Coordinates of C-alpha atoms in Angstrom, one line a residue:
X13 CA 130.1 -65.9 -33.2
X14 CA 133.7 -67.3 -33.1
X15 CA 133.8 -64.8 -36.7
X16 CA 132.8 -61.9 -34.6
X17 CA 135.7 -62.9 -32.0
X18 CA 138.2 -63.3 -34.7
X19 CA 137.9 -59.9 -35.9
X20 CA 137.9 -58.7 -32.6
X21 CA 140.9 -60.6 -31.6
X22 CA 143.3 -59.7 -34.7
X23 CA 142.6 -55.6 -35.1
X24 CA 143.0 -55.3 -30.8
X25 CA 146.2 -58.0 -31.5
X26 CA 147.6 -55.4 -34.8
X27 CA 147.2 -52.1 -32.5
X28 CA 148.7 -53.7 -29.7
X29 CA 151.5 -55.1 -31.9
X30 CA 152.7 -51.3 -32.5
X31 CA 151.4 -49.5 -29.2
X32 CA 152.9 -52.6 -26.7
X33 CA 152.6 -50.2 -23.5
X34 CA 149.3 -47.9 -24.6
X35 CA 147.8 -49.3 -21.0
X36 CA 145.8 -52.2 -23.2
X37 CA 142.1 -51.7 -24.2
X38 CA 141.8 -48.8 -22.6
X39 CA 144.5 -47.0 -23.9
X40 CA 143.5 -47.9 -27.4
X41 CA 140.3 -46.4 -26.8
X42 CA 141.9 -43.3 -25.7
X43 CA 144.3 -42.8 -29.0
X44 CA 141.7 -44.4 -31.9
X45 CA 138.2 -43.0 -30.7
X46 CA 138.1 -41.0 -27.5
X47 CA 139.0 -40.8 -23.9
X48 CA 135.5 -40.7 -23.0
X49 CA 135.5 -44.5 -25.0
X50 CA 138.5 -45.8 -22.8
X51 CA 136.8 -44.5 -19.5
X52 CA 133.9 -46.2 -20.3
X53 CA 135.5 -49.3 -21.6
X54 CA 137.6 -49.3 -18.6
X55 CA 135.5 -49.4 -15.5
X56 CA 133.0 -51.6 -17.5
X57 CA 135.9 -54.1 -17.8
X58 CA 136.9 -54.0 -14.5
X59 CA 133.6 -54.3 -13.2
X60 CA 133.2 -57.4 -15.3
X61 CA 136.1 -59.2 -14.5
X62 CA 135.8 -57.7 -10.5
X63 CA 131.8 -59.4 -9.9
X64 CA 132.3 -63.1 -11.7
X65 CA 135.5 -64.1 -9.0
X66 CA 133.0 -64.8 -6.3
X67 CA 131.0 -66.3 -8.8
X68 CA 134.4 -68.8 -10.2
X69 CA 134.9 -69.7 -5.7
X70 CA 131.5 -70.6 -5.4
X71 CA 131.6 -72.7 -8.4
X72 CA 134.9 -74.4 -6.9
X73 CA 133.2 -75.0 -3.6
X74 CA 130.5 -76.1 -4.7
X75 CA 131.9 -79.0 -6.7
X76 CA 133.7 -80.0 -3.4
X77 CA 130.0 -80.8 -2.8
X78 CA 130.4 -83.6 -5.0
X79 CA 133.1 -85.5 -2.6
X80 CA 132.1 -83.7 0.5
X81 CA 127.8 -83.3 0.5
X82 CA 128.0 -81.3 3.4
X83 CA 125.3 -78.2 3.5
X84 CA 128.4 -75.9 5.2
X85 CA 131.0 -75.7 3.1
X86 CA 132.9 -72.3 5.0
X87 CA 136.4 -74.5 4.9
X88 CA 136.8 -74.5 1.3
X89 CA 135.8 -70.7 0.4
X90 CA 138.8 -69.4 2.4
X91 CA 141.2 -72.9 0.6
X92 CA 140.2 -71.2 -2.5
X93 CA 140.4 -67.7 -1.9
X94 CA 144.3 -68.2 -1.3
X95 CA 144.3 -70.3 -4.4
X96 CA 142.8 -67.6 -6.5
X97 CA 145.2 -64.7 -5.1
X98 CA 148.6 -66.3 -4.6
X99 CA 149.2 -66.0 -8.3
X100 CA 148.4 -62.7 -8.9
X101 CA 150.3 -61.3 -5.9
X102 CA 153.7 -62.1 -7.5
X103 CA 153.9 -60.5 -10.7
X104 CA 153.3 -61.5 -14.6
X105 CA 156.4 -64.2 -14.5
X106 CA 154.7 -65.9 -11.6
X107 CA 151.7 -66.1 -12.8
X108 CA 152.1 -66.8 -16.3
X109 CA 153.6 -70.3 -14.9
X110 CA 151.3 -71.0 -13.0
X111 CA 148.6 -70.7 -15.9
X112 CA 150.5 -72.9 -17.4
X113 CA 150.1 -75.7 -15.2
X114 CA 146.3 -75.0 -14.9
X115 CA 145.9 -74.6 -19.0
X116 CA 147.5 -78.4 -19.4
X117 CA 145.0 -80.0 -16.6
X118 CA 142.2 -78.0 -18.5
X119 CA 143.6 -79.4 -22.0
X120 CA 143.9 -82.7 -20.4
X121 CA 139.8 -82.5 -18.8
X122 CA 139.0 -81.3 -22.5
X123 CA 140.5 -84.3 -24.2
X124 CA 139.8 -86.9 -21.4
X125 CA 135.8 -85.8 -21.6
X126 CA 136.0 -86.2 -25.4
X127 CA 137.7 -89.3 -24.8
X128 CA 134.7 -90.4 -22.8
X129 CA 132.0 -89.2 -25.0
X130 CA 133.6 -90.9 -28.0
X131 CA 133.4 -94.0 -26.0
X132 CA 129.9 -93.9 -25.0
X133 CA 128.8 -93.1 -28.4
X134 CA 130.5 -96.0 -30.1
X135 CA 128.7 -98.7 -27.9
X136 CA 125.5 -96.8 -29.1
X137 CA 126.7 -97.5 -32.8
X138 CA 127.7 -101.1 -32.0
X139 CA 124.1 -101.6 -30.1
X140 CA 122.7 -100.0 -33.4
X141 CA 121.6 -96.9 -31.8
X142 CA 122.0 -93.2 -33.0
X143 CA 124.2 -91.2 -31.2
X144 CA 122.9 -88.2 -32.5
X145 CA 119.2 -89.7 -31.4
X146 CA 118.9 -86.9 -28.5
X147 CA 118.9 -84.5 -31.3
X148 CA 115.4 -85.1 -32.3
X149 CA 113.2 -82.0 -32.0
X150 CA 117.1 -80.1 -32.8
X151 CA 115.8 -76.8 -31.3
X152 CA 114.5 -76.3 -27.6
X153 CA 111.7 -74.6 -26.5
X154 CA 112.8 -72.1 -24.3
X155 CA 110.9 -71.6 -20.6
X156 CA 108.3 -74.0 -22.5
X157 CA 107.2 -71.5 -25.2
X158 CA 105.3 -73.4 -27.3
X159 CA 105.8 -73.0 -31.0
X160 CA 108.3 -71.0 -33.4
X161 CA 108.4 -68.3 -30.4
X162 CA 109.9 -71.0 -27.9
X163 CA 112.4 -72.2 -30.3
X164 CA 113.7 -68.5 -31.8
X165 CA 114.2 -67.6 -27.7
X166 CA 115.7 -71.0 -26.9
X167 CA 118.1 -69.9 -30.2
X168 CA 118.6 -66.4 -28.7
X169 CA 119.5 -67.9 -25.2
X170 CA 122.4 -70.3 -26.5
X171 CA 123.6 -67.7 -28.8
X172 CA 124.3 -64.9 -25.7
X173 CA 125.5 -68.7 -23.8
X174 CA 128.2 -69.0 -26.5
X175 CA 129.2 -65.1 -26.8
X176 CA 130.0 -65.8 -23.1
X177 CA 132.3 -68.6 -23.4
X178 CA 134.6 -66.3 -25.5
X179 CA 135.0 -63.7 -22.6
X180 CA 138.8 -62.9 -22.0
X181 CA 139.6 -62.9 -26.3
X182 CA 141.3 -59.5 -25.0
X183 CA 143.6 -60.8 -22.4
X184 CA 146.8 -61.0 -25.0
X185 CA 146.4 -56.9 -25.1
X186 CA 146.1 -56.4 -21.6
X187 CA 149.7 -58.3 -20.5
X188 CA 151.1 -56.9 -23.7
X189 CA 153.0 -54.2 -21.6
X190 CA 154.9 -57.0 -19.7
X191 CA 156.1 -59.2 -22.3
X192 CA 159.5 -59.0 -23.4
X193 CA 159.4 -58.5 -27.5
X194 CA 155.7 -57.7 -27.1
X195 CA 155.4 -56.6 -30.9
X196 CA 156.5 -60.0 -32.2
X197 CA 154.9 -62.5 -30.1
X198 CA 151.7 -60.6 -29.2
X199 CA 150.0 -61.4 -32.9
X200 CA 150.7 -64.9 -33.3
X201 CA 149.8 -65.7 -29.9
X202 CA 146.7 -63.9 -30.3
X203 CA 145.5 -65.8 -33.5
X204 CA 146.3 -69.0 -31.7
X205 CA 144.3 -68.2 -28.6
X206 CA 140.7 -67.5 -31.0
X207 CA 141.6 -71.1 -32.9
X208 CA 142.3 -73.1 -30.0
X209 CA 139.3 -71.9 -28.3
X210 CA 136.9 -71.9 -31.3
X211 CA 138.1 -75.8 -31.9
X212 CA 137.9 -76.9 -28.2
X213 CA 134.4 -75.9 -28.0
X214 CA 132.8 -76.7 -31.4
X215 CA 134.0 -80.6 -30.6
X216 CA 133.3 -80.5 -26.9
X217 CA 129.6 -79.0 -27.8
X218 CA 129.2 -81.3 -30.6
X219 CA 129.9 -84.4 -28.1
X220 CA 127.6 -83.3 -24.9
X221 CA 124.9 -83.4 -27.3
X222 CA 125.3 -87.1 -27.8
X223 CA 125.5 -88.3 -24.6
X224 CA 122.0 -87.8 -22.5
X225 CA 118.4 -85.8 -23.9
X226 CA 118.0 -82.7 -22.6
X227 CA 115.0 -83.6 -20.4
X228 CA 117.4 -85.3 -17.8
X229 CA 119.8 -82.4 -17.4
X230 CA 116.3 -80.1 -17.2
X231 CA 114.8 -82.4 -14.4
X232 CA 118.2 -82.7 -12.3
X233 CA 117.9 -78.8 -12.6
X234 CA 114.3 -78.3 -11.5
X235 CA 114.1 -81.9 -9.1
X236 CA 110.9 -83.2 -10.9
X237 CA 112.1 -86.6 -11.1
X238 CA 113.7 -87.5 -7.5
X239 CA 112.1 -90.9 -7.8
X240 CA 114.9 -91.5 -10.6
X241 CA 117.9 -94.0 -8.9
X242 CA 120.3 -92.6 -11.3
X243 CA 119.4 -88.7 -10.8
X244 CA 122.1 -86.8 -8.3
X245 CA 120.9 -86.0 -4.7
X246 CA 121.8 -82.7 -4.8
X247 CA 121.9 -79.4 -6.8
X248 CA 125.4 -79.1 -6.9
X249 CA 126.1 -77.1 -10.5
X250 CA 127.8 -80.8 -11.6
X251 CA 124.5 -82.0 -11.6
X252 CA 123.5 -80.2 -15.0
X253 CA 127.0 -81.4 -16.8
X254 CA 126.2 -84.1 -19.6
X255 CA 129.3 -85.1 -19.3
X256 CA 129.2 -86.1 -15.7
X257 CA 125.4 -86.8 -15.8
X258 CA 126.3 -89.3 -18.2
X259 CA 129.7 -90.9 -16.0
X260 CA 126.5 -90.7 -13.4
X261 CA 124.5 -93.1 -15.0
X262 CA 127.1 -95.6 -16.6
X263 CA 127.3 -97.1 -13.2
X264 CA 130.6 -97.1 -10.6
X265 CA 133.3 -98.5 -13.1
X266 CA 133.1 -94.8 -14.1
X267 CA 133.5 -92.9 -10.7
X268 CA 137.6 -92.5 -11.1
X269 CA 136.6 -90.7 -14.4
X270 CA 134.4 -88.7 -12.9
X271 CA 136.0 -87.9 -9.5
X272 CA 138.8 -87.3 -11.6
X273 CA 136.9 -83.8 -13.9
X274 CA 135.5 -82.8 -10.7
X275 CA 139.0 -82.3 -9.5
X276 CA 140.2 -80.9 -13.0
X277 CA 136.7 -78.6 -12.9
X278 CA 138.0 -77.3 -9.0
X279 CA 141.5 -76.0 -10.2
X280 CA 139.6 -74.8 -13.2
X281 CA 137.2 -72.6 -11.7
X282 CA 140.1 -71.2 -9.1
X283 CA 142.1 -70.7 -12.4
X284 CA 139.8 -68.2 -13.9
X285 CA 139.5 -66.7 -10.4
X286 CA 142.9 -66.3 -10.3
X287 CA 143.1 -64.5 -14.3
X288 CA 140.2 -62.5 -13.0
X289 CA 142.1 -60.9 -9.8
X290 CA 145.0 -60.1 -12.5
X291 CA 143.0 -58.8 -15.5
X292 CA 141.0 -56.9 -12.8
X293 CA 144.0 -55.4 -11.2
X294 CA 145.5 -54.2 -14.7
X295 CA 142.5 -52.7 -15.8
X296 CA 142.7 -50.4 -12.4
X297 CA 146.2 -49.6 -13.1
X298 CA 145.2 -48.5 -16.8
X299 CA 142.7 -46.1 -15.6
X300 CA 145.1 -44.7 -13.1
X301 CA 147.4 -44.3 -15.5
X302 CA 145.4 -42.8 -18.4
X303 CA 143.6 -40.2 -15.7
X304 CA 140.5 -42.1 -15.2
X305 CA 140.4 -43.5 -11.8
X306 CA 142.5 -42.0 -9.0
X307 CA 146.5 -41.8 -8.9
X308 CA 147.1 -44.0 -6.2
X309 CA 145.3 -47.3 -7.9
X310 CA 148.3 -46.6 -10.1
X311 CA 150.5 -47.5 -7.2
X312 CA 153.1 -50.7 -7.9
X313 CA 155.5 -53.1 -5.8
X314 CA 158.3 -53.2 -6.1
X315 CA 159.1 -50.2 -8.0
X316 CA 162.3 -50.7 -9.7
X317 CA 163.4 -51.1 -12.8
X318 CA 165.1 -55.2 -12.1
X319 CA 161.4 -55.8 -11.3
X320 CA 159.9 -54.4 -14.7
X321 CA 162.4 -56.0 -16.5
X322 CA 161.3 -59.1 -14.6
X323 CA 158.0 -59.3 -14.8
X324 CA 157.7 -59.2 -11.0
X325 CA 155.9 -55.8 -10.3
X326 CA 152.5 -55.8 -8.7
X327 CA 149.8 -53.2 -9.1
X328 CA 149.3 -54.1 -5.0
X329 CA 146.1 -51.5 -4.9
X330 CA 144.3 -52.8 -7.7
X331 CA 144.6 -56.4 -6.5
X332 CA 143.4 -55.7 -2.8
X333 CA 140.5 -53.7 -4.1
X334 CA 139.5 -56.5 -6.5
X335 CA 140.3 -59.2 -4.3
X336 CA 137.8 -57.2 -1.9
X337 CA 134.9 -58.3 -4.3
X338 CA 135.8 -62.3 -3.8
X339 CA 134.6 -61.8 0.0
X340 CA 131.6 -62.1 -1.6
X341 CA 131.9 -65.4 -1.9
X342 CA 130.9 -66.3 1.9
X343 CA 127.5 -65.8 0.6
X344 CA 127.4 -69.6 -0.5
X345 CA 128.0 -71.2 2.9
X346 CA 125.2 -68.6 5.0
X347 CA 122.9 -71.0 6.4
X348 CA 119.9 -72.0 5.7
X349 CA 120.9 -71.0 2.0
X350 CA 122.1 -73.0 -1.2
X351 CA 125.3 -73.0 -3.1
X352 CA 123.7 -73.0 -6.5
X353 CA 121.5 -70.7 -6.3
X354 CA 124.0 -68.1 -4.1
X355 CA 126.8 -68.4 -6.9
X356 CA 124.0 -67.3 -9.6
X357 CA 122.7 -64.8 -7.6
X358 CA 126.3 -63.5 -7.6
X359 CA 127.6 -64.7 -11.2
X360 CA 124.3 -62.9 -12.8
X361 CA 126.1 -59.7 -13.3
X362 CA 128.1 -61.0 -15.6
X363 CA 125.8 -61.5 -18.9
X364 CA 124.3 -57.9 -19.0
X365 CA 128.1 -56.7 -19.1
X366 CA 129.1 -59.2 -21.8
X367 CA 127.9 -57.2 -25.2
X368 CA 129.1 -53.9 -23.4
X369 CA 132.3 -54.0 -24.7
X370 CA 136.1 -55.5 -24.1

């Protein structure tokens, strides 16, 4: 899959190199194949990036859950929601620092989880157990399909999982257009983003699958084992981590660890709500501008030429209208309801646009 990404990555990188301000994806569409491709590509992108930003603030509130198991949790969506918009209100230069900050606490939750797992799984070598003991049958059986049939769908299933995780391989052609030297740095940077994130989760992958079987995560999922003093009390989406399950069970000494992820998680999720308010925006902007949605989502502030050269001009239409999806949010805290299951409901959009294009 990370292949498939590559190429993906380095052609839209190259075209993007030479056509900096073509309007991104969509405008490549328009000049290599046809306008009818960059319409298309355009709203399905938007949409995309539009529906999973209530999904990313109910995933944040509901790992306040964690600290704060309170059924209501109407306080945090609206903490969040200004989280998610206050970088993308302010223009590219703004923003970009502020991803910053969020992609070293990410880096740092990456490392400090491998950290842990490395831990764990040399106490099972000095105890003279197998880490790689939970690997034994290697192949699930998906919905529980019994034979060959189970294990091909339980295949199929993680395969779509990890197309997923690469979603945003296109950002570096979207924000091309406000970079200074955009034809030099936009390659490079490019080729770097595809390694980095092919590394990150081949070793984090390779280390959850050492730390607990696969039948604890399923039964926290489905409660059919509440009698279990180790399993959480609720169904918060933390609850189906192995990397947390496994903190969990290694007793108290490990509750800074984990209290510290669940933080790192938090500005994590509101991170990606905050890239998908500006991608969204941009892709609005695009079709505006290449005749595919109406003029005034084209509309910018402040529009003057110190702001372009300063990276400080916001599309202010697209990003009300695509902030207007995160409302959508307050469906997690209606009572009588669940968190979880709200923020799938929600999120579920989001696979049947992945193989639909950039």
């Amino acid at each position: 899959m990370s292949s498939v990404v590559y190429g993906l990555v380095v052609s839209s990188a190259e075209m993007v190199s030479v056509y900096p301000y073509c309007r991104g994806t969509v405008g490549l569409a328009d000049r290599f194949v046809d306008p009818a491709l960059g319409f298309a590509m355009g709203w399905n992108a938007w949409f995309h990036w539009g529906i999973v930003i209530p999904s990313q603030i109910a995933a944040a509130t509901s790992l306040i859950k964690y600290w704060h198991p309170s059924p209501q949790l109407a306080w945090a969506v609206p903490s969040v929601f200004i989280l998610l918009t206050s970088g993308s209100v302010f223009g590219a230069r703004v923003y970009g620092e502020l991803e910053s900050v969020f992609a070293l606490i990410k880096l740092f939750a990456v490392v400090l989880l491998v950290a842990v797992a490395i831990v764990f799984d040399s106490k099972d070598v000095a105890d003279n157990r197998s880490p790689f003991r939970f690997w034994n049958p290697p192949f699930a059986q998906y919905l529980d399909i019994p034979g060959p049939k189970g294990r091909f769908l339980g295949f199929c299933a993680v395969f779509v999982q990890a197309a997923i995780s690469f979603f945003g391989t296109e950002i570096p052609s979207i924000i091309a257009g406000e970079l200074k030297d955009a034809p030099r740095v936009i390659y490079p940077v490019a080729k770097r983003l595809w390694m980095r994130l092919s590394i990150i989760y081949l070793v984090a992958v390779f280390v959850a699958g050492t730390l607990v079987p696969r039948e604890v995560l399923q039964a926290q999922r489905d409660h059919i084992n509440p009698n279990d003093p180790n399993s959480p009390e609720n169904d918060a989406p933390w609850a189906s981590s192995p990397f947390l399950t496994a903190l969990h069970r290694a007793g108290s000494k490990y509750n800074w660890v984990a209290n510290l992820c669940i933080a790192c998680f938090i500005t994590s999720a509101a991170s990606a709500a905050s890239t998908e308010v500006f991608l969204s925006a941009r892709y609005l902007y695009f079709l505006a501008k290449a005749g595919h949605a109406p003029k005034f989502f084209g509309a910018v502030w402040p529009n003057t030429e110190e702001a372009k050269q300063k990276g400080a001009i916001v599309p202010w239409v697209g990003v009300l209208t695509t902030v207007a999806f995160a409302t959508m949010s307050w469906l997690c805290v209606r009572p009588g309801d669940n968190t979880k299951s709200e923020m799938e409901k929600v999120g579920s959009f989001a696979p049947r646009r992945a193989f639909l294009g950039p």
